[in-house]
Coordinates of C-alpha atoms and ligand atoms in Angstrom, one line a residue:
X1 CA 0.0 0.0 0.0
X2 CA 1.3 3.3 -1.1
X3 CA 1.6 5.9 2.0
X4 CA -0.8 8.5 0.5
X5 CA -3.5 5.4 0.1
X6 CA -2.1 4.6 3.5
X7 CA -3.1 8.3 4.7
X8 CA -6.7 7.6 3.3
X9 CA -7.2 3.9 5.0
X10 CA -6.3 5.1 8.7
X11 CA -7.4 9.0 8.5
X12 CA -3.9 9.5 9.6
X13 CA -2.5 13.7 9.4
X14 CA 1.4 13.5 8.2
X15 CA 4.1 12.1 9.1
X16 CA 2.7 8.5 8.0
X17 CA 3.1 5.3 9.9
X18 CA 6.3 3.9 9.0
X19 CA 6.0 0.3 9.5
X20 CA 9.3 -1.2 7.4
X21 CA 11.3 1.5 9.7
X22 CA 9.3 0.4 12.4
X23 CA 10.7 -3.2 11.6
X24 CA 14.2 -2.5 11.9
X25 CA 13.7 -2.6 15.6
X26 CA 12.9 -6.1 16.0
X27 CA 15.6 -8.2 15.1
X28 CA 13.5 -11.3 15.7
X29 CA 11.6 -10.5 12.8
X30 CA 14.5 -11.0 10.8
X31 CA 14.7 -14.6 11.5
X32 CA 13.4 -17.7 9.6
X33 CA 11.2 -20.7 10.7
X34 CA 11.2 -23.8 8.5
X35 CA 13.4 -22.3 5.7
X36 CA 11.0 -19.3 5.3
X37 CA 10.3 -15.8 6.7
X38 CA 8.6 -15.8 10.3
X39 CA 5.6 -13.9 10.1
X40 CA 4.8 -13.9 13.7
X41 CA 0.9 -13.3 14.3
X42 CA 0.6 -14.5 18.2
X43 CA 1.3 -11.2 19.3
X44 CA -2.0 -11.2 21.8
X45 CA -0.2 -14.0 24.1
X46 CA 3.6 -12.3 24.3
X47 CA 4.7 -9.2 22.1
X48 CA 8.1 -8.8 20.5
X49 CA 10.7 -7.1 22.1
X50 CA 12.8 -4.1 20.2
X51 CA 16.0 -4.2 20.5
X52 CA 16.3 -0.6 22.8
X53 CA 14.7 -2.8 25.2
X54 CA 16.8 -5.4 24.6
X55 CA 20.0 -3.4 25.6
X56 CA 18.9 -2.9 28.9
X57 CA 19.3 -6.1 30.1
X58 CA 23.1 -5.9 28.8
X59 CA 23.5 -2.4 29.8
X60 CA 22.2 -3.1 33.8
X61 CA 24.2 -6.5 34.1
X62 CA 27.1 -4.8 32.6
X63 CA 27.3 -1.5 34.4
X64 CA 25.0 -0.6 37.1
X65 CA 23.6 -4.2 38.8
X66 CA 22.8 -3.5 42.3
X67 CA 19.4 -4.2 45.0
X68 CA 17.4 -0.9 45.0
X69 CA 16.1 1.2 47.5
X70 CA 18.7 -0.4 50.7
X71 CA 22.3 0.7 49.2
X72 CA 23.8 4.2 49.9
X73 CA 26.5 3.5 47.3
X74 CA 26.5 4.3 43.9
X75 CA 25.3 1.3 41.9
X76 CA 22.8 0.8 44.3
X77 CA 21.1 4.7 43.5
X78 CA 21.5 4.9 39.7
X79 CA 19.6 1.1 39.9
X80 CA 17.1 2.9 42.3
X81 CA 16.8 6.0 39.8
X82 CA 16.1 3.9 37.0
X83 CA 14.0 1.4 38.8
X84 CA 11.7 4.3 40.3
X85 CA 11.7 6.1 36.8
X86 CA 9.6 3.3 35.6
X87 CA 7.2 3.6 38.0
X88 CA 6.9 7.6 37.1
X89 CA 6.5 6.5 33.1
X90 CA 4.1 4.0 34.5
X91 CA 1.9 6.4 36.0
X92 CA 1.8 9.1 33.0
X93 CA 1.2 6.0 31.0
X94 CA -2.0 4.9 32.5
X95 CA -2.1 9.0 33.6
X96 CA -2.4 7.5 37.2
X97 CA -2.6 11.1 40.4
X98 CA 0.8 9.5 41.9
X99 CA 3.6 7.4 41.5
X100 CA 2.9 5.4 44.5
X101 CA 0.0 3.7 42.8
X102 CA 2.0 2.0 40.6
X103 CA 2.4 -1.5 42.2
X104 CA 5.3 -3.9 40.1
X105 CA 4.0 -7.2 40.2
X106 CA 5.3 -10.3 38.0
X107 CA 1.9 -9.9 35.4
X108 CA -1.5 -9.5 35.1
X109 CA -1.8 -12.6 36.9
X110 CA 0.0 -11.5 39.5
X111 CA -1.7 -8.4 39.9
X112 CA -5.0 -9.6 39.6
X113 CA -4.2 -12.1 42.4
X114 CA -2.7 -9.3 44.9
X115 CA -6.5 -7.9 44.8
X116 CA -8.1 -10.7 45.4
X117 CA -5.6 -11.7 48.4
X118 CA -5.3 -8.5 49.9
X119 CA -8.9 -6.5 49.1
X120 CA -10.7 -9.7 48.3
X121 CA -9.9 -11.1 51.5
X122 CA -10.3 -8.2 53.8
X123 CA -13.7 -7.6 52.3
X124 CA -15.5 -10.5 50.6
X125 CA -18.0 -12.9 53.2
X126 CA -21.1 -15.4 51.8
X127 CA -24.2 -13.4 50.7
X128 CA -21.6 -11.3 48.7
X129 CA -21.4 -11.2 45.1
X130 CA -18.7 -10.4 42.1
X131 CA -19.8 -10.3 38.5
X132 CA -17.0 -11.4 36.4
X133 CA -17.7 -11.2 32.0
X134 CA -17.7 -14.5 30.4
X135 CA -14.7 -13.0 28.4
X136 CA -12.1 -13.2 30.9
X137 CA -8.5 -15.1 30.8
X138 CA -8.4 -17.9 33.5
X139 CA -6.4 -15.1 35.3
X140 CA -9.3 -13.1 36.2
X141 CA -11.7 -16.2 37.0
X142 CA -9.5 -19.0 39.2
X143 CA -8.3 -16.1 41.7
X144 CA -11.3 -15.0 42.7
X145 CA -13.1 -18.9 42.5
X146 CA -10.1 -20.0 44.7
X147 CA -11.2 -17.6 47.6
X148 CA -15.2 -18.0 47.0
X149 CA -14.1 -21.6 48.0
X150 CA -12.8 -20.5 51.2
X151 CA -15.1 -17.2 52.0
X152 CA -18.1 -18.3 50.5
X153 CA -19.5 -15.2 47.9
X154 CA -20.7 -15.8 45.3
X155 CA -19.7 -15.0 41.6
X156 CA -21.9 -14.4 38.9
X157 CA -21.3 -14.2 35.1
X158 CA -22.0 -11.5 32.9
X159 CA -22.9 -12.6 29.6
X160 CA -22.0 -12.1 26.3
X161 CA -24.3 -11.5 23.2
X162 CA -23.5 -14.0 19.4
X163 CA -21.0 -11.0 18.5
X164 CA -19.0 -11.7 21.8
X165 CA -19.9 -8.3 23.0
X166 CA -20.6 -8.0 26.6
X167 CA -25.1 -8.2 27.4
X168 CA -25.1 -4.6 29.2
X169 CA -29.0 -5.0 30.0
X170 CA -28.0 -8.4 31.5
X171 CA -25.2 -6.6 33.7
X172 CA -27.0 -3.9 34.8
X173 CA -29.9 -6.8 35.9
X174 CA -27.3 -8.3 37.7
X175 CA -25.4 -5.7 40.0
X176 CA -27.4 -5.4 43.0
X177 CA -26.8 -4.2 46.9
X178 CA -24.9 -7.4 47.2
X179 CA -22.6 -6.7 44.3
X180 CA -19.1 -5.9 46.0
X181 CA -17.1 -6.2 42.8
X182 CA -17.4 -6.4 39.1
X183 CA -13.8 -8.0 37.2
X184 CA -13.8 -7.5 33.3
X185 CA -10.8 -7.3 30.8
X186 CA -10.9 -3.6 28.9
X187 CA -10.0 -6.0 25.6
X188 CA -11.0 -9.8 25.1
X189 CA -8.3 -11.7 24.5
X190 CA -9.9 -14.7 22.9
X191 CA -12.4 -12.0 20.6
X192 CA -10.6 -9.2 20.7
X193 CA -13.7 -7.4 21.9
X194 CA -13.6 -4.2 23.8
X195 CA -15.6 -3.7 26.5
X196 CA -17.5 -0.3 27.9
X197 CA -15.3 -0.5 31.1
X198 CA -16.1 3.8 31.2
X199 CA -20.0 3.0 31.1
X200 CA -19.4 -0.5 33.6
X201 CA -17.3 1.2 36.1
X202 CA -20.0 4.3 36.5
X203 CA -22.9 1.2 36.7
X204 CA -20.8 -0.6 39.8
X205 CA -20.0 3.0 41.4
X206 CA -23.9 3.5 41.5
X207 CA -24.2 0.2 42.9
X208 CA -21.5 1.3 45.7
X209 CA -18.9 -1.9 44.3
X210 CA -15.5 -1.5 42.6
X211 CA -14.4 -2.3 39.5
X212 CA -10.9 -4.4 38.8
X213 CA -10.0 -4.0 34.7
X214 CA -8.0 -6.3 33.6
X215 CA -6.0 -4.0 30.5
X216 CA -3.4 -7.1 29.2
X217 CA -4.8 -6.9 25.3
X218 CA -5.8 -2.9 26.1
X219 CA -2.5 -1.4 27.0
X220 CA -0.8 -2.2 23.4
X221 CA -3.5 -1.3 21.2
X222 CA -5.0 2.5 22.5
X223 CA -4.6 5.3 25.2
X224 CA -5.4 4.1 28.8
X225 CA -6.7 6.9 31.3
X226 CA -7.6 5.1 34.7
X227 CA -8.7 8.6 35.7
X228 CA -11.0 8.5 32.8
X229 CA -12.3 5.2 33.3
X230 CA -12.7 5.9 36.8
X231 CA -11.5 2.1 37.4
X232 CA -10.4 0.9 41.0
X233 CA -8.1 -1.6 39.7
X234 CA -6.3 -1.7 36.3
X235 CA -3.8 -4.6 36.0
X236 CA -1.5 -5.1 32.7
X237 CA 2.0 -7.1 31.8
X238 CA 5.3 -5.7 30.3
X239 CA 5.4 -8.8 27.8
X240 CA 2.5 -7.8 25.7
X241 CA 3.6 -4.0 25.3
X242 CA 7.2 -4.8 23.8
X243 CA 8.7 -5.4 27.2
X244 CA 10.2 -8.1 29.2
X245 CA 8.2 -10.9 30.5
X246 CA 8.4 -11.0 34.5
X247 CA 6.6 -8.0 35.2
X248 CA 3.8 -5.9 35.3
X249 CA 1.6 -3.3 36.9
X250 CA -1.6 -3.3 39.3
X251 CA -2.6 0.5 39.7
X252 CA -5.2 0.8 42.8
X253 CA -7.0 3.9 43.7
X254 CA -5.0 6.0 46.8
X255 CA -7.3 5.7 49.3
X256 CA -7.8 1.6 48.5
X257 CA -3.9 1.0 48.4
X258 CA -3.8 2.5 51.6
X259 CA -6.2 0.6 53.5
X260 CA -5.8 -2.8 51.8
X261 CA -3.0 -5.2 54.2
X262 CA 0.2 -6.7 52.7
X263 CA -0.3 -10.3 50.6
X264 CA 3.4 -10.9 50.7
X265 CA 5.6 -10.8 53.5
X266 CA 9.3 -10.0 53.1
X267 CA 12.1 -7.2 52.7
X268 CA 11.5 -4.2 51.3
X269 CA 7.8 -4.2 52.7
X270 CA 8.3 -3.2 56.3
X271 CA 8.9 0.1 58.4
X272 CA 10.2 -2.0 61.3
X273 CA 10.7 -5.2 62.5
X274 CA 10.0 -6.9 65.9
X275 CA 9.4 -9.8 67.8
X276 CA 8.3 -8.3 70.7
X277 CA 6.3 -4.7 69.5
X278 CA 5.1 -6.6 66.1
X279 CA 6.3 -5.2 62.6
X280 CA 5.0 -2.4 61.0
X281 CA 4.4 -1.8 57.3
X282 CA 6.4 0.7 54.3
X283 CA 3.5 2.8 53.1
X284 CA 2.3 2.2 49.3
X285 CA 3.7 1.1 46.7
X286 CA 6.5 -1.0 48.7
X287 CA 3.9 -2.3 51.4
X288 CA 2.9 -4.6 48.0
X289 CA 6.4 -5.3 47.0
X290 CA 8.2 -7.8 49.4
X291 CA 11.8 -9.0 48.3
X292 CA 13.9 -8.1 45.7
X293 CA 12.0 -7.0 42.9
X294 CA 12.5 -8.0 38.7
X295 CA 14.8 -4.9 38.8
X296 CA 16.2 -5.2 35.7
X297 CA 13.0 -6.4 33.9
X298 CA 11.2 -2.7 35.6
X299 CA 13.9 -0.9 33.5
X300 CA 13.2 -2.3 30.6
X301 CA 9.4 -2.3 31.0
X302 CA 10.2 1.9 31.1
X303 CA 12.3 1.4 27.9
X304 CA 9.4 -0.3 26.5
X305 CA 7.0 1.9 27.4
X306 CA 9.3 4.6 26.2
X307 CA 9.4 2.9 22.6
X308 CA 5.4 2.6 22.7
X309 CA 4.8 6.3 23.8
X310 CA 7.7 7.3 20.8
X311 CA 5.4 5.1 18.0
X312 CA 2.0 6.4 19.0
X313 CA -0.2 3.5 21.0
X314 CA -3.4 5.3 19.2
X315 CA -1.6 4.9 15.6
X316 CA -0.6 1.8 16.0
X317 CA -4.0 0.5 17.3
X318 CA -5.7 2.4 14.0
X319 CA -2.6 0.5 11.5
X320 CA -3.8 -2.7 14.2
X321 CA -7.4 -1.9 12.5
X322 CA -6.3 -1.5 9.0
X323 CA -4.8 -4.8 9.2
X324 CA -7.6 -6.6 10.8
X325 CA -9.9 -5.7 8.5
X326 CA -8.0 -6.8 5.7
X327 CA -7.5 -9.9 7.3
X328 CA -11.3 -10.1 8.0
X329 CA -12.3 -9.2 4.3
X330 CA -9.8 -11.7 2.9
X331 CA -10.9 -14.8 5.1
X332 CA -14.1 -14.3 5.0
X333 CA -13.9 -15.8 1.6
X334 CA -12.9 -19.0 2.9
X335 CA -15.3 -21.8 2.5
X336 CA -16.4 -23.1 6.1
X337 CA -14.1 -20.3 8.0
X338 CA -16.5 -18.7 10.8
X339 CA -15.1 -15.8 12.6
X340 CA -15.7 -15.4 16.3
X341 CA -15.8 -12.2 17.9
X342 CA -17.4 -10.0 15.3
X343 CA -18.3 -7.2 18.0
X344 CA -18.3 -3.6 16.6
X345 CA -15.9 -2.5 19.1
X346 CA -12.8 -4.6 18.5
X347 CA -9.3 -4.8 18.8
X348 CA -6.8 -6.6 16.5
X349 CA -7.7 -10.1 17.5
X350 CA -8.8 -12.5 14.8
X351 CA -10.4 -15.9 15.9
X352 CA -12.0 -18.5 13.8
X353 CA -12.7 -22.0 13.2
X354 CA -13.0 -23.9 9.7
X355 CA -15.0 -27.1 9.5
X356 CA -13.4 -30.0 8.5
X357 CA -10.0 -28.8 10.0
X358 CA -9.2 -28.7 13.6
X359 CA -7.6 -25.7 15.0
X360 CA -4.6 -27.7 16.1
X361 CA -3.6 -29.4 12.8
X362 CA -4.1 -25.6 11.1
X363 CA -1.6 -24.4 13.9
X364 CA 1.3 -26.7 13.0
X365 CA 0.8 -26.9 9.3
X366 CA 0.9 -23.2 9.6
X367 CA 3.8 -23.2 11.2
X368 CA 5.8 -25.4 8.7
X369 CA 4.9 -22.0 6.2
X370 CA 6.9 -19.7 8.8
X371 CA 3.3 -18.2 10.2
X372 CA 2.7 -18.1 13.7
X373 CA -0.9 -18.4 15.0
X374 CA -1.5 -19.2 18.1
X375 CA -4.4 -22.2 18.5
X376 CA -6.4 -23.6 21.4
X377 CA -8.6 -22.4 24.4
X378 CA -6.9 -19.1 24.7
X379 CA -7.1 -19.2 28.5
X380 CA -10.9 -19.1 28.1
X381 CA -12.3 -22.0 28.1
X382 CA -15.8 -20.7 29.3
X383 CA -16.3 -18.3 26.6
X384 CA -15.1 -21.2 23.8
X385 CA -17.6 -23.3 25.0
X386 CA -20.1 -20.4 25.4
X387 CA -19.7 -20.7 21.6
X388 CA -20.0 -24.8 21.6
X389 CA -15.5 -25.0 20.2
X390 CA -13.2 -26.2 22.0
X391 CA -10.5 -24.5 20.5
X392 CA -9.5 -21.8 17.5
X393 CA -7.1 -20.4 15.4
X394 CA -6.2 -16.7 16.4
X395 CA -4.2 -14.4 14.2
X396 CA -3.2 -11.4 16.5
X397 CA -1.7 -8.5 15.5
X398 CA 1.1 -5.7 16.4
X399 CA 2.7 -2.7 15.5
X400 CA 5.2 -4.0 12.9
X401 CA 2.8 -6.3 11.3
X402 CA 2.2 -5.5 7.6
X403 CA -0.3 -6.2 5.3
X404 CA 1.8 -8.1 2.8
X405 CA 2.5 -10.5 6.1
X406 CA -1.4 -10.6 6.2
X407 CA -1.0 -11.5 3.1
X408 CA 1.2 -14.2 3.4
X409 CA -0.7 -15.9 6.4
X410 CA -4.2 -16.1 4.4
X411 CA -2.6 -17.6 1.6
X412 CA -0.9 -20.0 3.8
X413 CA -4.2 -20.5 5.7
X414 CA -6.3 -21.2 2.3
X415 CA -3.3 -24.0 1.2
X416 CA -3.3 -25.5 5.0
X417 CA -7.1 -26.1 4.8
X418 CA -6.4 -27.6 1.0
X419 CA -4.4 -30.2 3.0
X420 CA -6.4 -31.4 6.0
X421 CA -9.8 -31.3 4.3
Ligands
PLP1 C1 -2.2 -12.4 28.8 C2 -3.5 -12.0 29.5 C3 -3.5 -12.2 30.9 C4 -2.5 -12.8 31.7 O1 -1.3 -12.1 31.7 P1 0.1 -12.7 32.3 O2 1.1 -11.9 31.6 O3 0.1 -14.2 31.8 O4 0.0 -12.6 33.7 C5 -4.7 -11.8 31.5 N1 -5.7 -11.2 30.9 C6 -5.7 -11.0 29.5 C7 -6.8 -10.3 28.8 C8 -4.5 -11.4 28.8 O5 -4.5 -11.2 27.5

């Protein structure tokens, strides 16, 4: 495609996305699987990492490893600087009030678990109820059944319509006086469907219960404002925003942080420590961060966020969208292929099924072409058997994705399904 027709498909004002320069960043992408080029489409389970971010690894191990926060020597503060300027691009990033509600955390998963431990457990009993969307990951559905087990609340499903967009009548119908918290991803995933978390949050407010957003597939693909959203809880992972894998964020409201106990006990968390008086607590953020931290892994997730705020996260979710709905247009000439997810509002996700072919043979025939899909539950079983699969192909995409490698997947995809059927 020709910039200026480029211009025209994403309404973008000069200069225009430069995706080949964009590239050069990733020397993964340079790489070949079975004898041809990789054109690596899984980007909704782990991102590629640019090579900036890359370099941090060998520039902290090389000249500045140290613990944070404890050393008075000088190693230990430029770690501590660098460590602590993530947390500050963190919070313009998400355009958190303060620093100090940026929590590090291994993941999503991670974060998502630190609410339910800490807040969960401090403030969930039997009669209680949490609505959690049929579109979550595992990692925002086990946590929470794990302590229902032991507390006895209740959780209750909100529902998804045939496009796999969230039933809004049926969520309003279910938050009620006993409703203490409502969990929902800001971007499916499985679908790629995004969610109203704006209108839900303002629902739960009225309804006096929090709301935990679960931004994993939202963070990479548009602008996050937790002010905005007026979310209690946002949770995301450095691995799908062109960072390292090992870390992540939960952001928490002030006033929440501050009251919620410690999950994890350890360094780093304490103001003082005593057998006889009892140990006091560090206030937020290091009241959630026992033990030595992924330092290194923090410094690149600021390099990475770097990178992302230098692209544009808006422009590359609109070239996300041009590619999508090429890829939609294109296989939805395929004989048998159904697409699920086919909300309005969605994200650069592309799941389907084909009769005759099972998503797993498609997967590693695929693969033998150089195209990486990624195939199976997705982490969400419910929804896939909300829609009677067990498993489907998903084509996700990224910001140095191009449409010549969209391209070169449906082509492979139309010869694949030559093969099995
Ligand atoms: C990937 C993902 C998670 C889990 O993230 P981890 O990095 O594995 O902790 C949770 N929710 C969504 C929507 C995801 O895409």
């Amino acid at each position: 495609m020709s910039s200026t027709a480029l211009d025209k498909a994403t309404g973008f004002a000069q200069p225009p996305y430069d995706v080949l320069a964009l590239r050069q960043d990733f020397p993964i992408l340079d790489r070949e699987v079975h004898g041809k080029p990789l054109v690596y489409l899984d980007n909704a389970a782990t991102s590629q990492t640019p090579q900036q971010v890359i370099d941090v690894f060998s520039a902290y191990y090389s000249r500045y490893n140290a613990n944070i926060h404890r050393g008075l020597h000088t190693l230990a503060d430029e770690a501590t600087a660098a460590f602590e300027g993530t947390r500050q691009r963190v919070k313009a990033f998400l355009n958190a009030e303060d620093p100090r509600q940026i929590i590090f955390t291994r993941g999503t998963t991670e974060a998502i678990n630190l609410v339910v431990q800490s807040w969960g457990r401090t403030n969930l009993n039997a009669g209680d109820e949490v609505l959690i969307s049929l579109l979550e990951h595992h990692s925002n559905i086990v946590p929470w059944q794990l302590l229902a087990a032991e507390r006895g609340f209740t959780i209750k499903v909100i529902p998804v319509d045939e496009s796999g967009a969230l039933d809004m009548q049926a969520y309003r119908e279910l938050l009620s006086e006993r409703t203490k918290l409502v969990a929902v991803n800001h971007v499916s995933n499985a679908l790629g469907t995004i969610n109203p978390v704006k209108e839900m949050a303002a629902l739960a407010h009225q309804q006096g219960a929090l709301i935990l957003v679960d931004g994993a597939q939202a963070t990479p693909h548009q602008t996050v404002d937790v002010q905005d959203i007026d979310a209690d809880f946002y949770a995301f992972s450095g691995h799908k925003v062109y960072g390292p894998t090992g870390v992540g964020v939960l952001y928490g409201k002030k006033a929440l942080l501050e009251t919620m106990p410690p999950w994890q006990g350890g360094g780093e968390m304490i103001k003082t420590v005593s057998f006889d008086a009892g140990t006091t607590f560090a206030s937020i953020p290091h009241k959630f961060e026992a033990g030595t931290p992924a330092i290194a892994e923090v410094i690149a997730l600021g390099r990475a966020l770097e990178w992302l705020d230098g692209v544009g996260v808006a422009a590359i979710g609109e070239w996300e969208n041009v590619l999508l709905k090429h890829a939609t247009q294109a296989v939805s000439s395929i004989d048998g292929l159904r697409i699920l997810g086919t909300a309005p509002n969605k994200a650069g996700v592309l799941s389907f099924v084909v009769d005759g072919a099972h998503a797993q043979d498609i997967g590693l025939l695929i693969d033998q072409l150089g195209v990486a899909i990624r195939t199976g539950h997705h982490c969400a079983q419910p929804l896939l058997h909300h829609f009677g699969v067990d498993a489907t192909c998903r084509a996700s995409f990224a910001a140095y994705n191009t449409l010549d490698e969209v391209d070169t997947f449906v082509a492979a995809l139309n010869r694949v399904i030559g093969m099995v059927r």
